[in-house]
mmCIF file of N, CA and C in Angstrom:
data_model
loop_
_atom_site.group_PDB
_atom_site.id
_atom_site.type_symbol
_atom_site.label_atom_id
_atom_site.label_comp_id
_atom_site.label_asym_id
_atom_site.label_seq_id
_atom_site.Cartn_x
_atom_site.Cartn_y
_atom_site.Cartn_z
ATOM 1 N N MET D 6 4.316 -19.691 -17.653
ATOM 2 C CA MET D 6 5.533 -20.628 -18.013
ATOM 3 C C MET D 6 4.783 -22.018 -18.285
ATOM 4 N N LYS D 7 3.551 -22.264 -18.164
ATOM 5 C CA LYS D 7 2.795 -23.334 -18.277
ATOM 6 C C LYS D 7 3.099 -24.117 -19.432
ATOM 7 N N GLU D 8 3.456 -23.713 -20.630
ATOM 8 C CA GLU D 8 3.864 -24.066 -21.783
ATOM 9 C C GLU D 8 5.352 -25.049 -21.377
ATOM 10 N N HIS D 9 6.182 -24.603 -20.696
ATOM 11 C CA HIS D 9 7.268 -25.016 -20.442
ATOM 12 C C HIS D 9 6.991 -26.261 -19.411
ATOM 13 N N GLU D 10 6.188 -26.225 -18.420
ATOM 14 C CA GLU D 10 5.692 -27.282 -17.767
ATOM 15 C C GLU D 10 5.197 -28.260 -18.619
ATOM 16 N N GLU D 11 4.704 -28.042 -19.437
ATOM 17 C CA GLU D 11 3.812 -28.988 -20.470
ATOM 18 C C GLU D 11 5.015 -29.516 -21.401
ATOM 19 N N ARG D 12 6.339 -29.379 -21.110
ATOM 20 C CA ARG D 12 7.455 -29.772 -21.721
ATOM 21 C C ARG D 12 7.727 -29.191 -23.165
ATOM 22 N N ALA D 13 7.443 -28.053 -23.317
ATOM 23 C CA ALA D 13 8.046 -27.157 -24.255
ATOM 24 C C ALA D 13 9.335 -26.510 -23.971
ATOM 25 N N SER D 14 10.416 -26.820 -24.827
ATOM 26 C CA SER D 14 11.743 -26.547 -24.499
ATOM 27 C C SER D 14 11.836 -25.022 -24.154
ATOM 28 N N PHE D 15 12.713 -24.502 -23.523
ATOM 29 C CA PHE D 15 13.049 -22.971 -23.785
ATOM 30 C C PHE D 15 13.284 -22.523 -25.060
ATOM 31 N N TYR D 16 14.053 -23.324 -25.844
ATOM 32 C CA TYR D 16 14.370 -22.889 -27.113
ATOM 33 C C TYR D 16 13.204 -22.741 -28.115
ATOM 34 N N SER D 17 12.209 -23.721 -28.025
ATOM 35 C CA SER D 17 11.023 -23.644 -28.678
ATOM 36 C C SER D 17 10.063 -22.402 -28.325
ATOM 37 N N LEU D 18 10.077 -22.076 -27.247
ATOM 38 C CA LEU D 18 9.301 -20.747 -26.542
ATOM 39 C C LEU D 18 9.964 -19.617 -27.145
ATOM 40 N N GLU D 19 11.292 -19.680 -26.833
ATOM 41 C CA GLU D 19 12.130 -18.392 -27.744
ATOM 42 C C GLU D 19 11.873 -18.172 -29.316
ATOM 43 N N LYS D 20 11.775 -19.315 -29.917
ATOM 44 C CA LYS D 20 11.308 -19.112 -31.421
ATOM 45 C C LYS D 20 9.990 -18.874 -31.583
ATOM 46 N N LYS D 21 9.030 -19.501 -30.765
ATOM 47 C CA LYS D 21 7.596 -19.256 -31.022
ATOM 48 C C LYS D 21 7.169 -17.643 -30.789
ATOM 49 N N TYR D 22 7.940 -17.303 -29.531
ATOM 50 C CA TYR D 22 7.470 -15.848 -29.288
ATOM 51 C C TYR D 22 8.292 -14.758 -29.573
ATOM 52 N N GLY D 23 9.439 -15.096 -30.341
ATOM 53 C CA GLY D 23 10.540 -14.357 -30.670
ATOM 54 C C GLY D 23 11.102 -13.374 -29.630
ATOM 55 N N ILE D 24 11.537 -14.044 -28.515
ATOM 56 C CA ILE D 24 12.253 -13.432 -27.632
ATOM 57 C C ILE D 24 13.497 -14.381 -27.031
ATOM 58 N N THR D 25 14.548 -13.272 -26.317
ATOM 59 C CA THR D 25 15.549 -14.321 -26.168
ATOM 60 C C THR D 25 15.689 -15.210 -25.181
ATOM 61 N N LEU D 26 16.515 -16.166 -25.364
ATOM 62 C CA LEU D 26 16.581 -17.263 -24.409
ATOM 63 C C LEU D 26 16.736 -16.909 -23.187
ATOM 64 N N GLY D 27 17.561 -15.750 -22.760
ATOM 65 C CA GLY D 27 17.787 -15.347 -21.428
ATOM 66 C C GLY D 27 16.432 -14.854 -20.886
ATOM 67 N N THR D 28 15.731 -14.253 -21.772
ATOM 68 C CA THR D 28 14.181 -13.688 -21.303
ATOM 69 C C THR D 28 13.402 -14.881 -20.611
ATOM 70 N N VAL D 29 13.524 -15.804 -21.543
ATOM 71 C CA VAL D 29 12.557 -16.879 -21.270
ATOM 72 C C VAL D 29 13.037 -17.715 -19.955
ATOM 73 N N LYS D 30 14.466 -17.669 -19.872
ATOM 74 C CA LYS D 30 14.796 -18.349 -18.537
ATOM 75 C C LYS D 30 14.526 -17.432 -17.461
ATOM 76 N N ARG D 31 14.657 -16.292 -17.353
ATOM 77 C CA ARG D 31 14.279 -15.274 -16.345
ATOM 78 C C ARG D 31 12.926 -15.461 -15.976
ATOM 79 N N TRP D 32 11.951 -15.304 -17.040
ATOM 80 C CA TRP D 32 10.480 -15.445 -16.793
ATOM 81 C C TRP D 32 10.223 -16.585 -16.107
ATOM 82 N N ASN D 33 10.986 -18.018 -16.526
ATOM 83 C CA ASN D 33 10.502 -19.121 -15.968
ATOM 84 C C ASN D 33 10.990 -19.216 -14.394
ATOM 85 N N ALA D 34 12.100 -18.548 -14.103
ATOM 86 C CA ALA D 34 12.660 -18.651 -12.793
ATOM 87 C C ALA D 34 11.707 -17.860 -11.892
ATOM 88 N N ALA D 35 11.260 -16.514 -12.414
ATOM 89 C CA ALA D 35 10.111 -15.711 -11.804
ATOM 90 C C ALA D 35 8.911 -16.576 -11.533
ATOM 91 N N PHE D 36 8.485 -17.179 -12.517
ATOM 92 C CA PHE D 36 7.131 -18.006 -12.516
ATOM 93 C C PHE D 36 7.368 -19.122 -11.492
ATOM 94 N N GLN D 37 8.477 -19.830 -11.267
ATOM 95 C CA GLN D 37 8.848 -20.961 -10.300
ATOM 96 C C GLN D 37 8.671 -20.364 -8.918
ATOM 97 N N ALA D 38 9.334 -19.050 -8.847
ATOM 98 C CA ALA D 38 9.316 -18.424 -7.479
ATOM 99 C C ALA D 38 8.087 -17.953 -7.025
ATOM 100 N N HIS D 39 7.301 -16.995 -7.965
ATOM 101 C CA HIS D 39 6.105 -16.458 -7.515
ATOM 102 C C HIS D 39 4.912 -16.767 -8.130
ATOM 103 N N GLY D 40 4.751 -17.575 -9.001
ATOM 104 C CA GLY D 40 3.647 -17.845 -9.802
ATOM 105 C C GLY D 40 3.394 -16.693 -10.699
ATOM 106 N N GLU D 41 2.129 -16.998 -11.304
ATOM 107 C CA GLU D 41 1.744 -16.356 -12.514
ATOM 108 C C GLU D 41 1.797 -14.630 -12.326
ATOM 109 N N ASP D 42 1.575 -14.220 -11.058
ATOM 110 C CA ASP D 42 1.861 -12.703 -10.652
ATOM 111 C C ASP D 42 3.178 -12.020 -11.100
ATOM 112 N N ALA D 43 4.258 -13.259 -11.019
ATOM 113 C CA ALA D 43 5.294 -12.500 -11.382
ATOM 114 C C ALA D 43 5.633 -12.173 -12.955
ATOM 115 N N LEU D 44 4.531 -12.663 -13.675
ATOM 116 C CA LEU D 44 4.762 -12.530 -15.174
ATOM 117 C C LEU D 44 3.748 -11.242 -15.635
ATOM 118 N N ALA D 45 3.122 -10.645 -14.713
ATOM 119 C CA ALA D 45 2.158 -9.575 -15.139
ATOM 120 C C ALA D 45 3.121 -8.439 -15.451
ATOM 121 N N PRO D 46 2.475 -7.568 -16.352
ATOM 122 C CA PRO D 46 3.165 -6.571 -16.803
ATOM 123 C C PRO D 46 3.394 -5.549 -15.585
ATOM 124 N N GLN D 47 4.700 -4.893 -15.606
ATOM 125 C CA GLN D 47 5.208 -4.179 -14.582
ATOM 126 C C GLN D 47 4.967 -2.773 -15.076
ATOM 127 N N ASN D 48 4.480 -1.703 -14.157
ATOM 128 C CA ASN D 48 4.489 -0.242 -14.381
ATOM 129 C C ASN D 48 5.783 0.235 -13.517
ATOM 130 N N SER D 49 6.575 0.800 -14.324
ATOM 131 C CA SER D 49 7.759 1.283 -13.788
ATOM 132 C C SER D 49 7.667 2.150 -12.600
ATOM 133 N N ASP D 50 6.362 3.006 -12.903
ATOM 134 C CA ASP D 50 6.071 4.110 -11.637
ATOM 135 C C ASP D 50 5.749 3.278 -10.563
ATOM 136 N N LEU D 51 5.372 2.084 -10.582
ATOM 137 C CA LEU D 51 4.795 1.365 -9.166
ATOM 138 C C LEU D 51 6.074 0.572 -8.576
ATOM 139 N N CYS D 52 7.075 0.226 -9.277
ATOM 140 C CA CYS D 52 8.226 -0.421 -9.002
ATOM 141 C C CYS D 52 9.199 0.428 -7.979
ATOM 142 N N ARG D 53 8.539 1.038 -6.912
ATOM 143 C CA ARG D 53 9.597 2.054 -6.122
ATOM 144 C C ARG D 53 10.023 0.906 -4.935
ATOM 145 N N TYR D 54 10.945 0.995 -4.638
ATOM 146 C CA TYR D 54 11.732 0.112 -3.408
ATOM 147 C C TYR D 54 12.512 1.184 -2.544
ATOM 148 N N THR D 55 11.918 0.571 -1.059
ATOM 149 C CA THR D 55 12.666 1.688 0.070
ATOM 150 C C THR D 55 14.297 1.318 0.059
ATOM 151 N N ALA D 56 14.999 2.231 0.732
ATOM 152 C CA ALA D 56 16.314 2.143 0.843
ATOM 153 C C ALA D 56 16.607 0.800 1.392
ATOM 154 N N GLU D 57 15.675 0.487 2.615
ATOM 155 C CA GLU D 57 16.090 -0.808 3.339
ATOM 156 C C GLU D 57 15.922 -1.955 2.433
ATOM 157 N N PHE D 58 15.060 -2.098 1.631
ATOM 158 C CA PHE D 58 14.673 -3.022 0.570
ATOM 159 C C PHE D 58 16.081 -3.191 -0.157
ATOM 160 N N LYS D 59 16.457 -2.241 -0.738
ATOM 161 C CA LYS D 59 17.531 -2.468 -1.683
ATOM 162 C C LYS D 59 18.895 -2.711 -0.972
ATOM 163 N N LYS D 60 19.021 -2.210 0.112
ATOM 164 C CA LYS D 60 19.954 -2.627 0.901
ATOM 165 C C LYS D 60 20.124 -4.424 1.108
ATOM 166 N N GLU D 61 19.021 -4.791 1.573
ATOM 167 C CA GLU D 61 18.791 -6.044 1.842
ATOM 168 C C GLU D 61 19.224 -6.819 0.668
ATOM 169 N N ALA D 62 18.707 -6.477 -0.446
ATOM 170 C CA ALA D 62 18.901 -7.429 -1.474
ATOM 171 C C ALA D 62 20.412 -7.236 -1.824
ATOM 172 N N VAL D 63 21.144 -5.872 -1.860
ATOM 173 C CA VAL D 63 22.436 -5.841 -2.129
ATOM 174 C C VAL D 63 23.358 -6.742 -1.104
ATOM 175 N N LEU D 64 22.951 -6.769 -0.081
ATOM 176 C CA LEU D 64 23.754 -7.379 0.926
ATOM 177 C C LEU D 64 23.749 -8.933 0.809
ATOM 178 N N ASP D 65 22.420 -9.417 0.516
ATOM 179 C CA ASP D 65 22.267 -10.695 0.153
ATOM 180 C C ASP D 65 23.149 -11.259 -1.009
ATOM 181 N N TYR D 66 23.189 -10.352 -1.987
ATOM 182 C CA TYR D 66 24.112 -10.502 -3.340
ATOM 183 C C TYR D 66 25.443 -10.655 -2.903
ATOM 184 N N LEU D 67 25.952 -9.457 -2.222
ATOM 185 C CA LEU D 67 27.505 -9.330 -1.933
ATOM 186 C C LEU D 67 27.707 -10.603 -0.902
ATOM 187 N N SER D 68 26.913 -11.155 -0.218
ATOM 188 C CA SER D 68 27.264 -12.323 1.004
ATOM 189 C C SER D 68 27.373 -13.603 0.138
ATOM 190 N N GLY D 69 27.081 -13.740 -1.187
ATOM 191 C CA GLY D 69 26.980 -14.861 -1.788
ATOM 192 C C GLY D 69 25.738 -15.373 -1.867
ATOM 193 N N GLY D 70 24.805 -14.783 -1.574
ATOM 194 C CA GLY D 70 23.264 -15.269 -1.539
ATOM 195 C C GLY D 70 22.694 -15.623 -3.088
ATOM 196 N N GLY D 71 23.364 -15.331 -4.102
ATOM 197 C CA GLY D 71 22.857 -15.813 -5.481
ATOM 198 C C GLY D 71 23.483 -14.692 -6.362
ATOM 199 N N SER D 72 23.322 -15.153 -7.517
ATOM 200 C CA SER D 72 23.678 -14.518 -8.725
ATOM 201 C C SER D 72 22.625 -13.222 -8.773
ATOM 202 N N GLY D 73 22.730 -12.009 -9.614
ATOM 203 C CA GLY D 73 21.768 -11.016 -9.720
ATOM 204 C C GLY D 73 20.575 -11.383 -10.115
ATOM 205 N N GLN D 74 20.631 -12.330 -11.035
ATOM 206 C CA GLN D 74 19.254 -12.954 -11.483
ATOM 207 C C GLN D 74 18.426 -13.702 -10.244
ATOM 208 N N SER D 75 19.210 -14.419 -9.704
ATOM 209 C CA SER D 75 18.460 -15.050 -8.626
ATOM 210 C C SER D 75 17.835 -14.347 -7.429
ATOM 211 N N ILE D 76 18.695 -13.349 -7.242
ATOM 212 C CA ILE D 76 18.391 -12.199 -6.067
ATOM 213 C C ILE D 76 17.109 -11.431 -6.648
ATOM 214 N N ALA D 77 17.258 -11.013 -7.942
ATOM 215 C CA ALA D 77 15.950 -10.418 -8.515
ATOM 216 C C ALA D 77 14.853 -11.204 -8.468
ATOM 217 N N VAL D 78 14.767 -12.674 -8.769
ATOM 218 C CA VAL D 78 14.014 -13.308 -8.465
ATOM 219 C C VAL D 78 13.151 -13.605 -7.030
ATOM 220 N N LYS D 79 14.446 -13.870 -6.089
ATOM 221 C CA LYS D 79 13.891 -13.905 -4.722
ATOM 222 C C LYS D 79 13.219 -12.872 -4.163
ATOM 223 N N TYR D 80 13.561 -11.842 -4.419
ATOM 224 C CA TYR D 80 13.090 -10.498 -4.031
ATOM 225 C C TYR D 80 11.950 -9.823 -4.735
ATOM 226 N N GLY D 81 11.649 -10.448 -6.041
ATOM 227 C CA GLY D 81 10.494 -10.040 -6.897
ATOM 228 C C GLY D 81 10.773 -8.640 -7.547
ATOM 229 N N ILE D 82 12.163 -8.386 -7.690
ATOM 230 C CA ILE D 82 12.523 -7.256 -8.652
ATOM 231 C C ILE D 82 12.451 -7.773 -10.099
ATOM 232 N N HIS D 83 12.179 -6.682 -10.791
ATOM 233 C CA HIS D 83 11.663 -7.158 -12.267
ATOM 234 C C HIS D 83 13.017 -7.430 -12.947
ATOM 235 N N ALA D 84 13.898 -6.790 -12.871
ATOM 236 C CA ALA D 84 15.051 -7.218 -13.531
ATOM 237 C C ALA D 84 16.349 -7.324 -12.735
ATOM 238 N N GLU D 85 17.221 -8.086 -13.424
ATOM 239 C CA GLU D 85 18.509 -8.462 -13.033
ATOM 240 C C GLU D 85 19.416 -7.064 -12.774
ATOM 241 N N SER D 86 19.316 -6.435 -14.021
ATOM 242 C CA SER D 86 20.010 -5.152 -14.000
ATOM 243 C C SER D 86 19.762 -4.131 -12.859
ATOM 244 N N THR D 87 18.602 -4.110 -12.481
ATOM 245 C CA THR D 87 18.237 -3.463 -11.077
ATOM 246 C C THR D 87 19.099 -3.804 -10.011
ATOM 247 N N VAL D 88 19.209 -5.064 -9.812
ATOM 248 C CA VAL D 88 20.033 -5.547 -8.435
ATOM 249 C C VAL D 88 21.413 -5.163 -8.679
ATOM 250 N N LEU D 89 21.796 -5.194 -10.010
ATOM 251 C CA LEU D 89 23.506 -4.823 -10.132
ATOM 252 C C LEU D 89 23.566 -3.471 -10.185
ATOM 253 N N LYS D 90 22.756 -2.573 -10.671
ATOM 254 C CA LYS D 90 22.723 -1.320 -10.453
ATOM 255 C C LYS D 90 22.926 -0.760 -9.003
ATOM 256 N N TRP D 91 22.155 -1.368 -7.865
ATOM 257 C CA TRP D 91 22.156 -1.178 -6.872
ATOM 258 C C TRP D 91 23.404 -1.368 -6.265
ATOM 259 N N VAL D 92 23.910 -2.814 -6.424
ATOM 260 C CA VAL D 92 25.166 -3.270 -6.049
ATOM 261 C C VAL D 92 26.416 -2.267 -6.569
ATOM 262 N N LYS D 93 26.315 -1.688 -7.678
ATOM 263 C CA LYS D 93 27.391 -0.565 -8.113
ATOM 264 C C LYS D 93 27.110 0.721 -7.300
ATOM 265 N N GLN D 94 26.006 1.040 -7.018
ATOM 266 C CA GLN D 94 25.812 2.289 -6.141
ATOM 267 C C GLN D 94 26.280 2.093 -4.711
ATOM 268 N N TYR D 95 26.008 0.887 -4.230
ATOM 269 C CA TYR D 95 26.443 0.578 -2.835
ATOM 270 C C TYR D 95 28.052 0.565 -2.673
ATOM 271 N N ASN D 96 28.487 -0.150 -3.865
ATOM 272 C CA ASN D 96 30.099 -0.430 -3.751
ATOM 273 C C ASN D 96 30.686 1.005 -4.032
ATOM 274 N N SER D 97 29.890 2.141 -4.510
ATOM 275 C CA SER D 97 30.498 3.152 -4.904
ATOM 276 C C SER D 97 30.303 4.256 -3.926
ATOM 277 N N HIS D 98 29.713 3.729 -2.540
ATOM 278 C CA HIS D 98 29.236 4.269 -1.482
ATOM 279 C C HIS D 98 28.394 5.671 -1.703
ATOM 280 N N GLU D 99 27.248 5.284 -2.815
ATOM 281 C CA GLU D 99 26.369 6.183 -2.975
ATOM 282 C C GLU D 99 25.025 5.716 -2.151
ATOM 283 N N GLU D 100 24.328 6.509 -1.731
ATOM 284 C CA GLU D 100 23.101 6.234 -0.768
ATOM 285 C C GLU D 100 21.985 5.520 -1.670
ATOM 286 N N LEU D 101 21.683 4.604 -1.198
ATOM 287 C CA LEU D 101 20.522 3.917 -1.824
ATOM 288 C C LEU D 101 19.182 4.469 -1.376
ATOM 289 N N ILE D 102 18.529 5.172 -2.232
ATOM 290 C CA ILE D 102 17.232 5.742 -1.633
ATOM 291 C C ILE D 102 16.012 5.204 -2.405
ATOM 292 N N MET D 103 14.923 5.754 -2.020
ATOM 293 C CA MET D 103 13.771 5.333 -2.539
ATOM 294 C C MET D 103 13.597 6.486 -3.680
ATOM 295 N N ARG D 104 13.335 6.399 -5.016
ATOM 296 C CA ARG D 104 13.178 7.325 -5.922
ATOM 297 C C ARG D 104 11.731 7.985 -5.823
ATOM 298 N N PRO D 105 11.874 9.174 -5.961
ATOM 299 C CA PRO D 105 10.541 9.966 -5.880
ATOM 300 C C PRO D 105 9.631 9.421 -7.044
ATOM 301 N N PRO D 106 8.135 9.633 -6.638
ATOM 302 C CA PRO D 106 7.319 9.395 -7.536
ATOM 303 C C PRO D 106 7.127 10.107 -8.901
#
């Protein structure tokens, strides 16, 4: 998100790259929190989280630690939807497990 740091607006980046404004903002938040490594392509087979890690993120969210997006950024989780899925599982009393490879 160096272009944004150089004063390009989120809107201009959205138009330039043909991506949604929400994606631009999510990428910027990840970049601000974790640097360029946060923007590296993700292999979903490598994004496996322990049950303890999932519970920690869920409890942080439920205790008011931030929005789904900010929790995702804080914990280096690729997508807000992942956090919200874990919250839904937790609230439904489903066990949070590490998915198999």
